[in-house]
Amino acid sequence: MTAQDPANAPASAPRILVVGSGAVGGFYGAKLAEAGAEVSLLCRSDFDVVRTQGLHIDDLGKPRQFIPHRVINDIADYPGWPDYMLVALKALPEIDVATMVAPKMGPTTTILLIQNGIETEIPLAEAFPDNELLSALAFICVSRTAPGCIARTDYGRLAMGRYPNGVSERAQTLGKLFEAAGVPCAVTDNVARARWRKLVWNAPFNPISVLSGGSDTLQMLEHTPTEKLIEAVMWEVLAIAEAAGCPLKPEVVAKNLADTRKMVPYKTSMLLDFEAGRPLEVEAILGNALRRAEALGIAAPHMASLHGLLSLLDANNRR
Amino acid sequence: MTAQDPANAPASAPRILVVGSGAVGGFYGAKLAEAGAEVSLLCRSDFDVVRTQGLHIDDLGKPRQFIPHRVINDIADYPGWPDYMLVALKALPEIDVATMVAPKMGPTTTILLIQNGIETEIPLAEAFPDNELLSALAFICVSRTAPGCIARTDYGRLAMGRYPNGVSERAQTLGKLFEAAGVPCAVTDNVARARWRKLVWNAPFNPISVLSGGSDTLQMLEHTPTEKLIEAVMWEVLAIAEAAGCPLKPEVVAKNLADTRKMVPYKTSMLLDFEAGRPLEVEAILGNALRRAEALGIAAPHMASLHGLLSLLDANNRR
């Protein structure tokens, strides 16, 4: 048995510190605690509420309460260092994750980064070359509904792998913990490809939902010029991914379009962020992929158009 | 002396009916009346005010009043037919200009179409193949400030020519009338090229000002990804224009960018329309040019991106 085996709890329960305890971090932290891990939260905005009442989770209609092992608002207050540093912050250029977690990165601390976008792992990999870095994608509809309250309305699965590639014992351990708590977790040996695969959807739908004046998925697909734009962006993502060494099957384009048409029309997470006046993940979703495209000599004029518009809109929105 | 000679007024003053008496139609109608023409207005929204008080014009800070020869709200009330049908309606697919003016298109009536965009002349040329059609571009900052009130804040010049090309006696006559009233009017034998030339500015700046969340000219040019997008769209317009038989000098790209940088930052007319909840000239500015590009086998992915976004945004805005 390893120190990370949940069957060994509480003495050998893995110690997890969740950094960025918004909806995503709070939800997955709660799940890991259910599976027997010792989960602490680093909270900023909702610190007082969460410290006294824990997190209230409306999980697909079922109410749950999560009382974290510790709730802190200064990372220095965490004793020792965690086995896992679960980072679920928005992927924004102004958030320096490496500096934020550095005080509690012990020699055996593994980072679990749950974020959208491409190549957001790089600053962490550079800052902590001797620590294991697990990269994960969350397929989930979850949002903060009030201070200390979050609601999951759909999905929940994770895809996870070691960065830049491969599978490790720690990835397997964490995957089993998530599965034990009812969270499907696909451990992959090529998380970079999984990220490009998810970008096929994110790169068109998230920006276009905002730029077209607040459209849901069905409005975007039913308006022919926009549908064509969505498909054109998807092909550009495939071309960049292939040049970057992560070829995807061409069928993913048709599959993404067909699957989205089948779903109840909904607002993308970027549109919800925009409507709430929050910063947008422009660089993680478009900018990083475009820089990769430029370095590889791949043309992506539709994505460049979205980036030119969305980056200025985001700048205007922050003013 | 011809019947159109203003020196001959009032007996032989040209009879002009202005259709679409918003800011642009009202302003140029007033100027033609100053030069001695008999100018009537077909008004809809401001009919009662304009009929009783005429148009109040704040012309670069100087107040002027324009009492039209006639103010009507039904084109059937115009006696006989005009020498010139001055059409200054927004270029929108739902506005059927040909049907609107048909009741008063006499055998000697010349149309003067003052609109932005590309190929908006086609429906009129097809509906009235035996009437002369003059096509004009207005370089002017003018807006309706209250019912019956308009203000010109900058510019005012016109470029005008016979559609599809050439110069006619009537174009010269009208050009002299405008010049007599202090409106610089360049009569050109290639108005199609003049339209493509103006589109070099309109195709990027108008859509991007709206899509980037409401940006003025300087904000668009100071944000590098947006500046690059503007320039990319300009090169696409040049490529389509050249394939369409209207080659433009490559220098117009740098000149447009430099001239715009020199100006006091301002909001485009499309942004003002958007902010006022008015329909946008998406097809005249982007759609017609893209259809021409497709027919000619020219790629214009940046313009197609803007069109995909702007057409859905406009549709959302009209709901």
Coordinates of N, CA and C in Angstrom, one line a residue, chain A residues 208 211-215 219-220 223 225-226 228-229 294 301-302 304-309 311-313 315-316 319, chain B residues 208 211-215 219-220 223 225-226 228-229 294 301-302 304-309 311-313 315-316 319:
Chain A
I208 N -17.1 32.7 -30.0 CA -18.2 33.1 -30.9 C -19.5 33.4 -30.1
L211 N -18.8 37.0 -29.0 CA -18.6 38.0 -30.0 C -19.9 38.2 -30.8
S212 N -20.7 37.2 -30.9 CA -21.9 37.3 -31.7 C -23.1 37.9 -30.9
G213 N -22.8 38.6 -29.8 CA -23.8 39.3 -29.1 C -24.5 38.5 -28.1
G214 N -23.9 37.4 -27.6 CA -24.6 36.5 -26.6 C -25.5 35.5 -27.2
S215 N -24.9 34.5 -27.8 CA -25.7 33.5 -28.5 C -25.5 32.1 -27.8
Q219 N -28.3 28.8 -31.4 CA -28.3 30.0 -32.3 C -27.1 30.1 -33.2
M220 N -26.0 29.7 -32.6 CA -24.7 29.7 -33.4 C -24.8 28.7 -34.5
H223 N -27.4 29.6 -37.6 CA -27.1 30.7 -38.4 C -26.0 30.3 -39.4
P225 N -23.8 31.5 -41.7 CA -22.4 32.1 -41.7 C -21.7 31.8 -40.4
T226 N -22.4 31.7 -39.3 CA -21.7 31.4 -38.0 C -21.3 30.0 -37.9
K228 N -20.6 28.1 -40.4 CA -19.4 27.9 -41.3 C -18.1 28.3 -40.5
L229 N -18.3 29.4 -39.8 CA -17.1 30.0 -39.1 C -16.7 29.0 -38.0
E294 N 1.8 30.0 -35.3 CA 2.8 30.8 -35.9 C 4.2 30.2 -35.9
P301 N -6.4 32.0 -39.9 CA -6.9 33.3 -40.0 C -8.3 33.5 -39.3
H302 N -9.1 32.4 -39.2 CA -10.3 32.6 -38.5 C -10.1 32.7 -37.0
A304 N -7.4 33.8 -35.7 CA -6.7 35.1 -35.5 C -7.7 36.2 -35.5
S305 N -8.8 36.1 -36.3 CA -9.8 37.1 -36.3 C -10.6 37.1 -34.9
L306 N -10.9 35.9 -34.5 CA -11.6 35.8 -33.1 C -10.7 36.4 -32.1
H307 N -9.4 36.1 -32.1 CA -8.5 36.6 -31.1 C -8.3 38.1 -31.1
G308 N -8.3 38.7 -32.3 CA -8.2 40.1 -32.5 C -9.4 40.8 -31.9
L309 N -10.5 40.3 -32.0 CA -11.8 40.8 -31.5 C -11.9 40.6 -30.0
S311 N -9.7 39.7 -27.7 CA -8.8 40.3 -26.8 C -9.0 41.7 -26.5
L312 N -9.5 42.5 -27.5 CA -9.9 43.9 -27.3 C -11.2 44.0 -26.5
L313 N -12.1 43.1 -26.8 CA -13.4 43.1 -26.1 C -13.1 42.8 -24.6
A315 N -10.3 43.4 -23.0 CA -9.6 44.6 -22.4 C -10.6 45.7 -22.1
N316 N -11.6 45.9 -23.0 CA -12.6 46.9 -22.8 C -13.5 46.5 -21.6
R319 N -12.0 47.3 -18.2 CA -11.8 48.8 -17.9 C -12.9 49.3 -17.0
Chain B
I208 N -15.5 45.8 -36.7 CA -14.6 45.5 -35.6 C -15.0 46.4 -34.4
L211 N -17.9 44.6 -32.9 CA -17.6 43.2 -32.4 C -16.6 43.2 -31.2
S212 N -15.7 44.2 -31.1 CA -14.8 44.2 -30.1 C -15.3 44.8 -28.8
G213 N -16.6 45.0 -28.7 CA -17.2 45.5 -27.5 C -17.4 47.0 -27.4
G214 N -17.4 47.6 -28.6 CA -17.6 49.1 -28.6 C -16.3 49.9 -28.5
S215 N -15.5 49.8 -29.5 CA -14.2 50.4 -29.5 C -14.1 51.6 -30.4
Q219 N -8.6 52.9 -30.0 CA -8.6 51.6 -29.3 C -8.3 50.5 -30.2
M220 N -8.9 50.5 -31.4 CA -8.7 49.4 -32.3 C -7.3 49.4 -32.9
H223 N -4.4 48.3 -30.1 CA -4.4 46.9 -29.6 C -3.8 46.0 -30.7
P225 N -3.3 42.8 -31.7 CA -4.0 41.8 -32.4 C -5.2 42.4 -33.3
T226 N -5.8 43.4 -32.8 CA -6.9 44.0 -33.6 C -6.4 44.8 -34.8
K228 N -3.7 44.2 -36.4 CA -3.3 43.2 -37.4 C -4.5 42.7 -38.2
L229 N -5.6 42.5 -37.5 CA -6.9 42.1 -38.1 C -7.4 43.1 -39.1
E294 N -16.3 35.0 -53.4 CA -16.6 33.5 -53.6 C -16.8 33.3 -55.1
P301 N -10.8 35.0 -45.5 CA -11.2 34.3 -44.2 C -11.4 35.3 -43.1
H302 N -10.7 36.4 -43.1 CA -10.9 37.4 -42.0 C -12.2 38.1 -42.2
A304 N -14.8 36.9 -43.7 CA -15.8 35.8 -43.5 C -16.0 35.7 -42.0
S305 N -15.0 35.8 -41.2 CA -15.1 35.7 -39.7 C -15.9 36.8 -39.2
L306 N -15.6 38.0 -39.7 CA -16.4 39.2 -39.2 C -17.9 39.0 -39.6
H307 N -18.1 38.6 -40.8 CA -19.5 38.4 -41.3 C -20.2 37.4 -40.5
G308 N -19.6 36.2 -40.2 CA -20.2 35.2 -39.4 C -20.7 35.7 -38.0
L309 N -19.8 36.5 -37.4 CA -20.1 37.1 -36.1 C -21.1 38.2 -36.2
S311 N -23.3 39.1 -38.5 CA -24.7 38.8 -39.0 C -25.5 38.2 -37.9
L312 N -24.9 37.4 -37.0 CA -25.6 36.8 -35.9 C -25.9 37.8 -34.8
L313 N -24.9 38.6 -34.6 CA -25.1 39.7 -33.6 C -26.2 40.7 -34.0
A315 N -28.7 39.9 -36.0 CA -30.0 39.1 -35.9 C -30.4 39.1 -34.4
N316 N -29.5 38.9 -33.5 CA -29.8 38.9 -32.1 C -30.3 40.3 -31.6
R319 N -33.9 41.0 -32.4 CA -35.0 40.3 -31.7 C -35.5 41.0 -30.6

